[in-house]
Tab-separated table of C-alpha atoms (C1' of nucleotides) in Angstrom:
chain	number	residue	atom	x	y	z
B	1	UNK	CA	59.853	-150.431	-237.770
B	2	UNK	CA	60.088	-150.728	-234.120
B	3	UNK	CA	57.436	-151.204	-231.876
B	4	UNK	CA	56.454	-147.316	-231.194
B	5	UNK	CA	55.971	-146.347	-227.162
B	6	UNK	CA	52.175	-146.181	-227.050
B	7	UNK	CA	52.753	-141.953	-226.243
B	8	UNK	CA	56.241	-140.818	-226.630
B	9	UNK	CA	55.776	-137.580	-224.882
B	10	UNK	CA	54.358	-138.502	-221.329
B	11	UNK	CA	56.496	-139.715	-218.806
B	12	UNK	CA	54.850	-143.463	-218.236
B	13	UNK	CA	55.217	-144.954	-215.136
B	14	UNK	CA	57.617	-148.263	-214.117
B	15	UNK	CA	60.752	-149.604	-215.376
B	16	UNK	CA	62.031	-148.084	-218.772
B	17	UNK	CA	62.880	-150.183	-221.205
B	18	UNK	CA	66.631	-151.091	-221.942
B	19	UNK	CA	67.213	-149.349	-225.204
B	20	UNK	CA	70.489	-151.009	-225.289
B	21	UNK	CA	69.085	-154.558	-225.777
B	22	UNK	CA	67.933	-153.297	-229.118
B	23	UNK	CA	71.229	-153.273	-230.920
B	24	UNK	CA	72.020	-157.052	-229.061
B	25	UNK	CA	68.510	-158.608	-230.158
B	26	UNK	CA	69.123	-157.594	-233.612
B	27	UNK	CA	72.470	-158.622	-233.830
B	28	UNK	CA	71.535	-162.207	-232.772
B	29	UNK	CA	68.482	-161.831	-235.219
B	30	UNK	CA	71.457	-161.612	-237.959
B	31	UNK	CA	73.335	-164.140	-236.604
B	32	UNK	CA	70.753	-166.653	-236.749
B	33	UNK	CA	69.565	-165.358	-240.194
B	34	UNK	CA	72.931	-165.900	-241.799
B	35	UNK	CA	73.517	-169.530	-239.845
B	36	UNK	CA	69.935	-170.810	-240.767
B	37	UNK	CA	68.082	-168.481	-242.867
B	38	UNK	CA	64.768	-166.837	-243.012
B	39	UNK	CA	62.266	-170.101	-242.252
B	40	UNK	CA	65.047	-171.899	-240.472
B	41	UNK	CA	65.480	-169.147	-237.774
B	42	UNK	CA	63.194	-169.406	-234.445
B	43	UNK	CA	62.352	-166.292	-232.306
B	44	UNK	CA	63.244	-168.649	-229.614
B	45	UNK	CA	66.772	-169.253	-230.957
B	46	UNK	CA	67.472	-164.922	-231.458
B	47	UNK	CA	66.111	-164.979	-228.221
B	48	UNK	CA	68.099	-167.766	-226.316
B	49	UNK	CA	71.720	-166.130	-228.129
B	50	UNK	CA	70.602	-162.883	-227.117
B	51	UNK	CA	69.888	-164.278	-223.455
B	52	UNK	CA	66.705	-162.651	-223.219
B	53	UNK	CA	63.149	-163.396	-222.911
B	54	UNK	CA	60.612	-163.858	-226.294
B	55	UNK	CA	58.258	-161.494	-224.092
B	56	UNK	CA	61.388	-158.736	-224.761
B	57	UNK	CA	61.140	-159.260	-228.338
B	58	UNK	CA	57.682	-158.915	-228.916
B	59	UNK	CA	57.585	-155.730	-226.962
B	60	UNK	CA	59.765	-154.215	-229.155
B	61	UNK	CA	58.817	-155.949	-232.353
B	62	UNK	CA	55.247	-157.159	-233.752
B	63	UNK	CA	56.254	-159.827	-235.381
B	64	UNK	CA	59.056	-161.985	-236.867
B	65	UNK	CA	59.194	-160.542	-240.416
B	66	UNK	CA	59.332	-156.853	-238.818
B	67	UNK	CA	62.419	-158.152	-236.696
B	68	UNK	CA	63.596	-159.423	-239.397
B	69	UNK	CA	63.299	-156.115	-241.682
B	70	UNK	CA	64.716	-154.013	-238.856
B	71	UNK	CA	67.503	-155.888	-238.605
B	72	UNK	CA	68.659	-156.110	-242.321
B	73	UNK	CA	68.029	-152.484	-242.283
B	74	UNK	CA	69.861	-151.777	-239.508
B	75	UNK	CA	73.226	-153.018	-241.299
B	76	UNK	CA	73.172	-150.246	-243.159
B	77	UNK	CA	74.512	-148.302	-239.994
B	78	UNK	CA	77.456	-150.691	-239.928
B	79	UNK	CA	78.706	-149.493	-243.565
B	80	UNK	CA	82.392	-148.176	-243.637
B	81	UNK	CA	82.701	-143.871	-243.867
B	82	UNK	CA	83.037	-142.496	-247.424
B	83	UNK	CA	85.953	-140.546	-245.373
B	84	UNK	CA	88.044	-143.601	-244.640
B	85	UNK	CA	88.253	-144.351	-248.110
B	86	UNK	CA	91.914	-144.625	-249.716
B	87	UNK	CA	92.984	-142.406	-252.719
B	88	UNK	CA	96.225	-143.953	-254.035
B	89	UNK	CA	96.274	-141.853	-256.874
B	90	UNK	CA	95.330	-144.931	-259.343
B	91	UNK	CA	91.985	-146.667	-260.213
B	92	UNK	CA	93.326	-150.284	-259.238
B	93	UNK	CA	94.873	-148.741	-256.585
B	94	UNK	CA	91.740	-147.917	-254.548
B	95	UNK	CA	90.353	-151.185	-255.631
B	96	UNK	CA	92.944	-153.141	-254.169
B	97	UNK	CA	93.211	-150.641	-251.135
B	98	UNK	CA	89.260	-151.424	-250.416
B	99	UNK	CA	90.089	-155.412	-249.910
B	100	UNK	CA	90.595	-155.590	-246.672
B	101	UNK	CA	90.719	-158.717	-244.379
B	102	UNK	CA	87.627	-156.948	-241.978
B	103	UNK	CA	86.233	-156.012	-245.266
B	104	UNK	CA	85.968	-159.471	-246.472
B	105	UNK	CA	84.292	-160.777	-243.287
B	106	UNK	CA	82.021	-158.013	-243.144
B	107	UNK	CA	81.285	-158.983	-246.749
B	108	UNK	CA	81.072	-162.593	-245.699
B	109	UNK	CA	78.414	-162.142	-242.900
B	110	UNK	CA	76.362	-160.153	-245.636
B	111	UNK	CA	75.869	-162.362	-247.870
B	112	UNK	CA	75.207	-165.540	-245.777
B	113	UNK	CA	72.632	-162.720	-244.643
B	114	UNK	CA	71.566	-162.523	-248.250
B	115	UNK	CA	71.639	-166.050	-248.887
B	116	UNK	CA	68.969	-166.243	-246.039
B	117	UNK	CA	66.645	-163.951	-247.139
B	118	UNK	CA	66.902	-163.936	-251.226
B	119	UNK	CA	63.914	-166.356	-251.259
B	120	UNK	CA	61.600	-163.856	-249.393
B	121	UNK	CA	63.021	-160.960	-251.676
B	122	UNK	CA	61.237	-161.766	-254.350
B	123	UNK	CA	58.110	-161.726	-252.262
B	124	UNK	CA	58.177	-158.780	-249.911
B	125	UNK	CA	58.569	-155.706	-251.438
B	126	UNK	CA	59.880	-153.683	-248.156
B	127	UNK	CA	62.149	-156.454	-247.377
B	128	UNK	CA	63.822	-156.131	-251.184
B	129	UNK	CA	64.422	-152.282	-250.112
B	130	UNK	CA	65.706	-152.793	-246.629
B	131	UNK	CA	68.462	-155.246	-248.319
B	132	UNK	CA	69.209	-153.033	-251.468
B	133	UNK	CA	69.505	-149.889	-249.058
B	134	UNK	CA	71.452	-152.030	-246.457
B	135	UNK	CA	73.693	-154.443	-248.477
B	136	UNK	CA	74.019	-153.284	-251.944
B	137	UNK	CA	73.817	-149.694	-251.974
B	138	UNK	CA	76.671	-148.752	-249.172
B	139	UNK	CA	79.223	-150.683	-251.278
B	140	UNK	CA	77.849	-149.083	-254.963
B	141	UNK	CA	78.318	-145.762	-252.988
B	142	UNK	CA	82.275	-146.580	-252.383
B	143	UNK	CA	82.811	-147.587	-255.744
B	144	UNK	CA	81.229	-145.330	-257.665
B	145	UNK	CA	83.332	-141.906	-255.706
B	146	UNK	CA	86.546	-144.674	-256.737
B	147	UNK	CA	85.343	-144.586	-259.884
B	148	UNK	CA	84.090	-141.350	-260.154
B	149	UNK	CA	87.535	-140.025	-259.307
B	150	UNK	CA	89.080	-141.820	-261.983
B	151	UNK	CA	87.041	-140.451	-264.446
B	152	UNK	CA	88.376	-136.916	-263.194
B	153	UNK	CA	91.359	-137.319	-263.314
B	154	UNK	CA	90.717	-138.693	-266.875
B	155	UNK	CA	92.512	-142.309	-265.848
B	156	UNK	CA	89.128	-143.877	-267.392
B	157	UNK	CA	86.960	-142.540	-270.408
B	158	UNK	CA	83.782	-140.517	-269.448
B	159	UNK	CA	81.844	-142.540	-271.763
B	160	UNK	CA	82.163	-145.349	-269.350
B	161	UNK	CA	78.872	-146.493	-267.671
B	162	UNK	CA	80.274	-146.280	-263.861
B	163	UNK	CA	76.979	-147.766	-262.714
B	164	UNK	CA	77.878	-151.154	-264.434
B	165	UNK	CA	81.403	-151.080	-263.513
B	166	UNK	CA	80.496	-150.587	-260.030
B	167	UNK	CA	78.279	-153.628	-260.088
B	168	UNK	CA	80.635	-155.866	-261.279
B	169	UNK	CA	82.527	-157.476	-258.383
B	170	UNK	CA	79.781	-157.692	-256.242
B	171	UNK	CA	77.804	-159.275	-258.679
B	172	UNK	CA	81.076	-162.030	-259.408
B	173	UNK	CA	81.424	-162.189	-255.182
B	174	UNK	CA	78.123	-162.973	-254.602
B	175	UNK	CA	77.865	-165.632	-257.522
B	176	UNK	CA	80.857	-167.438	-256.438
B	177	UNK	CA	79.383	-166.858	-252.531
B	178	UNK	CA	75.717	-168.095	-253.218
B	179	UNK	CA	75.771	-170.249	-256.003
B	180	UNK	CA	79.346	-171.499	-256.392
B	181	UNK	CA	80.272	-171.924	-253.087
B	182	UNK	CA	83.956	-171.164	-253.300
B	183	UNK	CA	85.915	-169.032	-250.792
B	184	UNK	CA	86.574	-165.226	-251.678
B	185	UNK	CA	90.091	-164.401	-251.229
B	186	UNK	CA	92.170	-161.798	-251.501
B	187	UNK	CA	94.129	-163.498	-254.427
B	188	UNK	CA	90.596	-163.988	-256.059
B	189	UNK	CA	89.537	-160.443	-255.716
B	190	UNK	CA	92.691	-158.860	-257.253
B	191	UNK	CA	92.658	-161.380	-260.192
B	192	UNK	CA	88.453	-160.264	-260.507
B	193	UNK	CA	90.108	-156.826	-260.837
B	194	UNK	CA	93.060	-156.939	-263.085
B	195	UNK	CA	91.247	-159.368	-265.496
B	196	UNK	CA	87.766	-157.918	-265.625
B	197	UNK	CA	86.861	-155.147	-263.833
B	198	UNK	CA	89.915	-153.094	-264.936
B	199	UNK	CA	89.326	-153.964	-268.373
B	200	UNK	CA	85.823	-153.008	-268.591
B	201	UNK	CA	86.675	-149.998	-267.621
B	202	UNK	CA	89.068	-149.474	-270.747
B	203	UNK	CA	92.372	-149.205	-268.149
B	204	UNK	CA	95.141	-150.667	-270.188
B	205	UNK	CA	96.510	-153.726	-268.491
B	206	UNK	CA	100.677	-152.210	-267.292
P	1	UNK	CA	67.314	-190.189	-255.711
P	2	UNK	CA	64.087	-191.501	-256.514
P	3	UNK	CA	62.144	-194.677	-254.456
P	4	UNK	CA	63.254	-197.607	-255.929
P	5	UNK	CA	60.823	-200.729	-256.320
P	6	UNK	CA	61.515	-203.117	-253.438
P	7	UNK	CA	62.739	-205.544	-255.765
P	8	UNK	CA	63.233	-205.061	-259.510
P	9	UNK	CA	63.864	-208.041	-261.012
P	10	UNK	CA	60.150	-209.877	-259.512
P	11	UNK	CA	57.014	-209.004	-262.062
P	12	UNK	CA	55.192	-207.273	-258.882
P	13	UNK	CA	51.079	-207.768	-258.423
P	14	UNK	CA	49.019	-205.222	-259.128
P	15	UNK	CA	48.569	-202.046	-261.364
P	16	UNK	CA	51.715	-200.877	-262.391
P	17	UNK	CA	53.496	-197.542	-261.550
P	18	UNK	CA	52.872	-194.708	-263.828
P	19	UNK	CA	55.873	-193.300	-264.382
P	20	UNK	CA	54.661	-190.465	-267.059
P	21	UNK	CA	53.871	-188.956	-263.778
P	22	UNK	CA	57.314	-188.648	-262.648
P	23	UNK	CA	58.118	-185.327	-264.643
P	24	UNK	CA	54.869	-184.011	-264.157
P	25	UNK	CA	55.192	-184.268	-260.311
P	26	UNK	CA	58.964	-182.574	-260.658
P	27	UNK	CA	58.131	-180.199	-262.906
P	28	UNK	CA	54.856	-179.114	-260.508
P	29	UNK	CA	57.487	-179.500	-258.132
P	30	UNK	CA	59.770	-176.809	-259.885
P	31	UNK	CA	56.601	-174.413	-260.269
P	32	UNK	CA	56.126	-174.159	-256.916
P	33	UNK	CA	59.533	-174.144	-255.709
P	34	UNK	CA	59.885	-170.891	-258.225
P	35	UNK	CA	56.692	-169.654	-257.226
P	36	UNK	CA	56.874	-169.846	-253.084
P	37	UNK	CA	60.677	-170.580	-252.091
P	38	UNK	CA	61.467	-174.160	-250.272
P	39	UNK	CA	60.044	-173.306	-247.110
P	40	UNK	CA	56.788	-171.831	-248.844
P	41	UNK	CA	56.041	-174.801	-250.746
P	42	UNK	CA	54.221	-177.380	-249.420
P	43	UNK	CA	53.785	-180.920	-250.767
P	44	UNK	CA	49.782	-180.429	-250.802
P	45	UNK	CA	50.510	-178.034	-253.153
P	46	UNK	CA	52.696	-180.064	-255.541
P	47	UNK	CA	50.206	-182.395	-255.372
P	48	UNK	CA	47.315	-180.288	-255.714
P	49	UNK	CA	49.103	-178.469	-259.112
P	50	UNK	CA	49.766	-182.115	-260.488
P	51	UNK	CA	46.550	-183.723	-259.698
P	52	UNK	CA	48.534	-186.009	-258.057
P	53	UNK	CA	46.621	-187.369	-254.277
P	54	UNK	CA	49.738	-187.358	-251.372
P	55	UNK	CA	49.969	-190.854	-251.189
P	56	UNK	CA	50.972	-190.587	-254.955
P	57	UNK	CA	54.112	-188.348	-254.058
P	58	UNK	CA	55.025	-190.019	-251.654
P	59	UNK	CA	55.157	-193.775	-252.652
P	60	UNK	CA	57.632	-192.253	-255.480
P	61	UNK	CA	60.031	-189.742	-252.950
P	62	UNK	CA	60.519	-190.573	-249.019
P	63	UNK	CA	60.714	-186.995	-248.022
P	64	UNK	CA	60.047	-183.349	-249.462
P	65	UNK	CA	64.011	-182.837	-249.773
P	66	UNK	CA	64.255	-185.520	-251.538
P	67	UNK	CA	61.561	-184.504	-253.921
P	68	UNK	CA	62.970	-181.552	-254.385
P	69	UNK	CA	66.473	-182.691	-254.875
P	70	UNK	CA	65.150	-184.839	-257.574
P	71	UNK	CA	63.424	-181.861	-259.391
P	72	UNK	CA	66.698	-179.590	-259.038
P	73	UNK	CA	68.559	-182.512	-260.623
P	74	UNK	CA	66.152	-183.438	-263.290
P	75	UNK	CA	66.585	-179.586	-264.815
P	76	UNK	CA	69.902	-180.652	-265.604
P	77	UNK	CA	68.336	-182.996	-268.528
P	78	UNK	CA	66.382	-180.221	-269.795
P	79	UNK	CA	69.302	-178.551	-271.072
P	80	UNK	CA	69.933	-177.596	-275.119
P	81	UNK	CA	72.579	-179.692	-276.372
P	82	UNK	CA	75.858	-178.271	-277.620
P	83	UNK	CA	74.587	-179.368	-281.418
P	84	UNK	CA	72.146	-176.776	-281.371
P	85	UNK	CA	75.031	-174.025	-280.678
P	86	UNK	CA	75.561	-171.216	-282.904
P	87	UNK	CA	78.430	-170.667	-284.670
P	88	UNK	CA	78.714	-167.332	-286.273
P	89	UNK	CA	82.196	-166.737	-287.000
P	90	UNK	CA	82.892	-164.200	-284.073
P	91	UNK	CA	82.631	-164.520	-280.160
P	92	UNK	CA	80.621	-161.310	-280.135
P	93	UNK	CA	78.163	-163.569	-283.007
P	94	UNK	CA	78.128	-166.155	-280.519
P	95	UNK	CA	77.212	-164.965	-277.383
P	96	UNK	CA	74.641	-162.418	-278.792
P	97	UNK	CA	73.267	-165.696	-281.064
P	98	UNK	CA	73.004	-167.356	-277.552
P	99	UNK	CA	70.202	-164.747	-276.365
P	100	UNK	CA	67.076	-166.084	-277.275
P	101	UNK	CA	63.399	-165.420	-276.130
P	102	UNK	CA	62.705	-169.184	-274.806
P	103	UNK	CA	66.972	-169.059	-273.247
P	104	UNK	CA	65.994	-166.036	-271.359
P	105	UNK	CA	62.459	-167.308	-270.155
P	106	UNK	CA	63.760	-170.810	-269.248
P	107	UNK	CA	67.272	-168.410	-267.452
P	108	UNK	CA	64.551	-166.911	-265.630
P	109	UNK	CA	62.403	-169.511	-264.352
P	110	UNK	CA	65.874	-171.068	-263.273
P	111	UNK	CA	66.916	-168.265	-261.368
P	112	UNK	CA	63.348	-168.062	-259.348
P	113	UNK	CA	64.131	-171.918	-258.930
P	114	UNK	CA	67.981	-170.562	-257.601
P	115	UNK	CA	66.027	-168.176	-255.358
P	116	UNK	CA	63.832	-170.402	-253.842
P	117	UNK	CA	66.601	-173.327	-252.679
P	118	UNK	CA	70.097	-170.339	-251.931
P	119	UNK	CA	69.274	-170.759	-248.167
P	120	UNK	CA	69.002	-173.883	-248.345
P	121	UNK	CA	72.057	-174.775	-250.476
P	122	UNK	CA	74.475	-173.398	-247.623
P	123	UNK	CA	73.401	-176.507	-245.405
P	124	UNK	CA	72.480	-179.141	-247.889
P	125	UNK	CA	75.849	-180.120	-250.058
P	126	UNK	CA	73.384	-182.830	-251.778
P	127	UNK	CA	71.516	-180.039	-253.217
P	128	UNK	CA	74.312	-177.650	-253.617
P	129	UNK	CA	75.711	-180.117	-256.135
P	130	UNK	CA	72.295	-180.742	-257.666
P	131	UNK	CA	71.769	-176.776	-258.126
P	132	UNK	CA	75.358	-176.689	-259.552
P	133	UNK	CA	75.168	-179.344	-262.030
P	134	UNK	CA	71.742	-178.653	-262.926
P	135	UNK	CA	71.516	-174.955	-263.266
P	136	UNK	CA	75.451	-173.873	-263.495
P	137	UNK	CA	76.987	-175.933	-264.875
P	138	UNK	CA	75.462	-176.823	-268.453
P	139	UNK	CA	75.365	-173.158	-268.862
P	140	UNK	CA	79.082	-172.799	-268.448
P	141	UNK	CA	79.370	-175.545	-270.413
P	142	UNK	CA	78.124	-174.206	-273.527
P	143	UNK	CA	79.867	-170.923	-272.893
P	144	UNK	CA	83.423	-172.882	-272.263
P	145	UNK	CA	82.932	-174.072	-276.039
P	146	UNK	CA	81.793	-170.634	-277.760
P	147	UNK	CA	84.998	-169.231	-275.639
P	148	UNK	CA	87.428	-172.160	-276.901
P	149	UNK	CA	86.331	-171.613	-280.139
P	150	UNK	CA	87.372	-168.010	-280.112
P	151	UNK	CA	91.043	-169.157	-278.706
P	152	UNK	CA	91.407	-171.827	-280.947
P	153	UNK	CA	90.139	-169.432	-284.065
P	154	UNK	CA	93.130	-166.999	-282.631
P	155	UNK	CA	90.405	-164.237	-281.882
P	156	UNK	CA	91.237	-164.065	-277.884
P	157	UNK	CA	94.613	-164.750	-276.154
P	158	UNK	CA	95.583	-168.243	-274.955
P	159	UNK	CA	96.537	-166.340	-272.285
P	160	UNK	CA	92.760	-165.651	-270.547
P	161	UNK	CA	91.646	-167.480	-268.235
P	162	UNK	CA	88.026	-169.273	-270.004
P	163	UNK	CA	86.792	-170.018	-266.183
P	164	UNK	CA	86.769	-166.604	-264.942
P	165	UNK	CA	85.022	-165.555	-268.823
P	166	UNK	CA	82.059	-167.987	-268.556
P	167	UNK	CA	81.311	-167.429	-264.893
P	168	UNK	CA	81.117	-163.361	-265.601
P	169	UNK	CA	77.361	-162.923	-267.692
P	170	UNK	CA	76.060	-165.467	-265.622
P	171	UNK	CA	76.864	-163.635	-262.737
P	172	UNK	CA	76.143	-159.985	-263.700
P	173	UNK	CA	72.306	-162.053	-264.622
P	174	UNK	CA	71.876	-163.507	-261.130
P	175	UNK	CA	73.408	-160.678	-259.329
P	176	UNK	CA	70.575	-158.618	-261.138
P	177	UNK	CA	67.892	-160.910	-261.025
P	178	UNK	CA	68.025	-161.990	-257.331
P	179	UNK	CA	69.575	-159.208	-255.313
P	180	UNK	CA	68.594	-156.219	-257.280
P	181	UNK	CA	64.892	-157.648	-258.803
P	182	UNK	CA	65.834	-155.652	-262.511
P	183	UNK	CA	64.475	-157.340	-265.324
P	184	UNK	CA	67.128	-158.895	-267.700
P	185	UNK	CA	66.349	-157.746	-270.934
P	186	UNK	CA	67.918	-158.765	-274.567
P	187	UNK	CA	69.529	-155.100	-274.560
P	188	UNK	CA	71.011	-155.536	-271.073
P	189	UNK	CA	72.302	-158.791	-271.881
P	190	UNK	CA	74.103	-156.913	-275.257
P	191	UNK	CA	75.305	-154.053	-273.137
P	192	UNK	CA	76.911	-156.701	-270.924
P	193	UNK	CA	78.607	-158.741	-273.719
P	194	UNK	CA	80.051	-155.028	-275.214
P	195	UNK	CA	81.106	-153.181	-271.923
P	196	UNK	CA	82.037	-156.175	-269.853
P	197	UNK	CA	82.687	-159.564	-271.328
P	198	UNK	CA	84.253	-158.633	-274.350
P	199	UNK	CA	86.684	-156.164	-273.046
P	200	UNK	CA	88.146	-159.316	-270.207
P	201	UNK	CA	87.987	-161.181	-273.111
P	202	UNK	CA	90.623	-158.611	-274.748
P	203	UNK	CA	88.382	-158.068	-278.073
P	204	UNK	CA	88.923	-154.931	-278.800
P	205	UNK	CA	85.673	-152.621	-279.576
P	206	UNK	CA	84.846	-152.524	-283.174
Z	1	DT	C1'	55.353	-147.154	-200.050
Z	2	DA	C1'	52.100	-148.115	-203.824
Z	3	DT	C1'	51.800	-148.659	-208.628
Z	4	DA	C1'	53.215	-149.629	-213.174
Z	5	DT	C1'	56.255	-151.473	-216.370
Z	6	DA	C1'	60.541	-153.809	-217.727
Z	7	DC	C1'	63.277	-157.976	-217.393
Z	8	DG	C1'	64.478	-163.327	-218.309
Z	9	DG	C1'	62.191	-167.530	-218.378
Z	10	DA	C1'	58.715	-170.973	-218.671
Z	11	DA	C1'	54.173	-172.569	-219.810
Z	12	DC	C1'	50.633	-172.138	-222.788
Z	13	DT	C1'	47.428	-171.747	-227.292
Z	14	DC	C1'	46.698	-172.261	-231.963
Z	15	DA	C1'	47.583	-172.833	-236.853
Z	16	DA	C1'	50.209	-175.000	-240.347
Z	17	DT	C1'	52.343	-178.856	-242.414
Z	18	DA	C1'	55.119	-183.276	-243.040
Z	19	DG	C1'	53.974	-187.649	-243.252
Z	20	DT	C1'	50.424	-191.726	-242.715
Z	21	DT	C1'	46.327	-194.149	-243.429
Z	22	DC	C1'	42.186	-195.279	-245.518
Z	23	DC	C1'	38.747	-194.920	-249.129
Z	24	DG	C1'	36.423	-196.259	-253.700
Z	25	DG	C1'	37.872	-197.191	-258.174
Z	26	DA	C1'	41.224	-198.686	-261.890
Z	27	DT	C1'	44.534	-201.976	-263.695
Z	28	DA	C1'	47.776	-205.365	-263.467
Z	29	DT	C1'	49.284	-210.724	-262.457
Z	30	DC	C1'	48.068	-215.456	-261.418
M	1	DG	C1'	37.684	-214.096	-260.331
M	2	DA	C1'	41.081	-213.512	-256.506
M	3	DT	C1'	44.763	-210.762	-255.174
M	4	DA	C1'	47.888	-206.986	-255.144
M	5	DT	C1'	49.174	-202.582	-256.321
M	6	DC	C1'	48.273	-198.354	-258.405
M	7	DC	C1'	45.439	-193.939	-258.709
M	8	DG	C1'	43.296	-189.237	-256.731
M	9	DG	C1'	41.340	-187.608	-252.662
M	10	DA	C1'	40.194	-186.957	-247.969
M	11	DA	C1'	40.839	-187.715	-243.069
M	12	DC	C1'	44.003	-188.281	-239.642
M	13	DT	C1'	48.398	-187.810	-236.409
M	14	DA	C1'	52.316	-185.620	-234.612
M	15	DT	C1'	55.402	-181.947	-234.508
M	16	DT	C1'	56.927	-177.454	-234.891
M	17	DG	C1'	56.928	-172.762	-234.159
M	18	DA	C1'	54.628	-167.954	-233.898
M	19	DG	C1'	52.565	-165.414	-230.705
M	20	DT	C1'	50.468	-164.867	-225.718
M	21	DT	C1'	50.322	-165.100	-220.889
M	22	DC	C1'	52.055	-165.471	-216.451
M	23	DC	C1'	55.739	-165.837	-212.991
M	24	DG	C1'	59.138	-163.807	-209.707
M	25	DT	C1'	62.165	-160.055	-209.770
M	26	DA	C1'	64.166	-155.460	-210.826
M	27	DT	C1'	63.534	-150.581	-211.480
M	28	DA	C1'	61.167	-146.589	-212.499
M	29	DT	C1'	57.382	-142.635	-211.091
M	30	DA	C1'	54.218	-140.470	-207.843
DNA sequence: TATATACGGAACTCAATAGTTCCGGATATC
DNA sequence: GATATCCGGAACTATTGAGTTCCGTATATA
């Protein structure tokens, strides 16, 4: 991904370069990506919010699209601990323990991210994996040990298919993100749960 | 939407206007737009894949987003009409009588349509209602009826809410066409119905 | 201290594309 | 038949933006 030092091992000569800029440039990169989207987004405008030169960004990164990789793959690192996860003893308890208001603008930023890149998806390959591993897959892993626990403790049948129910709200948050437009609330997220996602997975409404 | 005639009452000079061109142009339009994304297309191309000259385009649309708001929009007219809706009896009938070869091509080619205009749709509320009434709505149209049906035939509760019901296959579909690039298949779509829309629907497995 | 590279910033090159104009030919009104 | 507008197609203009180069300055090694 990033632009490789030419030798890693010798000890080159001059000024080293400010590793620490890294994180910054690519955090602008997904600013601009989720204000104006793949085509809309200049490498002069990731370059003037991350107050440094164009000449810095292309001697770290080749090109645009490889910034632009790097930094969708890089919000993987973001993704929450599977150890800060709650365990309330109950299926929708954990679901409604995961919606949090940092949550929700985490999930927000994503998916204008998303929104900005789902038309180049379908045409590059790597790009499709960097956004599956960095957006979808962190928050399939959290559901499915929430889900996976239920089944344990036998609060859900085993014949359930955990990868669909896992799928589920993201799929109805993004749709009503992308597509519908409408805000994602709290109110809207416990009313997804109690009135689909608990039902598809067989849990008796109480 | 599109250029109107100076003035429409006056029998102008000159060869007329062919306006069989019109849907070939949008629907050339829509090809492309599915094909390469907004951004990607270009208007030589339209032209080019309707053997239409420039000029041609443009004496009929000012402006490329106006073309392509036009072509969103017209989709909306090549909708199936309630009439042709199936009416087996059951909701589970219904819905799986709703999955049909030419529905899932013509889902498909809407959704690379979707996928080509999300970025845009964020800063254009012209062609986020387009996209809406064009490629949402009619959909949840026909589903709103199957699902009324089912109330009315005392099969579901009065008590569900029918707007969160239609809004959950199409969903699952985008969320699985777009972000995750899975094929939607006629058993996927089934599996859907049994494990997820049916159960929020409160139909209890047979 | 000399050399090499990094930095932010500005100036530059070059390719792509939205939009315009003109062409030769077709088709309409007067 | 004269005039006006259409057609597809090609040439043209103007702008935008990716990528490069150079500046003066800062910071590293030898």
């Amino acid at each position: 991904m990033r632009q490789a030092e030419l030798t890693d091992s010798k000890p080159r000569l001059g000024r080293k370069r400010d590793d620490s800029r890294d994180p910054e440039i690519l955090d602008a990169t997904l600013d601009v990506l989720a204000e104006h989207g793949y085509d809309g987004m200049t490498i002069d405008m990731v370059a003037a919010r991350a107050k440094a030169g164009k000449a810095t960004l292309y001697r770290r990164w080749p090109s645009k699209p490889e910034l632009v990789l790097d930094a969708v793959a890089c919000m993987k690192a973001t993704t929450l601990d599977p150890q800060s996860l709650p365990d309330t003893g109950t299926l929708r308890g954990d679901l409604i323990a995961m919606i949090k208001a940092p949550t929700l603008r985490d999930a927000e930023r994503k998916l204008k991210v998303m929104a900005g890149i789902v038309s180049m998806i379908a045409r590059n390959p790597e790009l499709a994996d960097a956004a599956r591993d960095a957006l979808v897959e962190p928050r399939a892993a959290l559901n499915r040990i929430i889900f996976q626990r239920a089944v344990d403790r036998g609060e859900i049948s085993a014949d359930v298919d955990i990868e669909t129910l896992i799928g589920i709200a993201p799929a109805i948050v993004a749709y009503r993100t992308l597509l519908l437009q409408k805000p994602v609330t709290r109110e809207f997220m416990i009313s997804t749960i109690d009135t689909v996602v608990l039902p598809a997975a067989g849990v008796r409404p109480s």
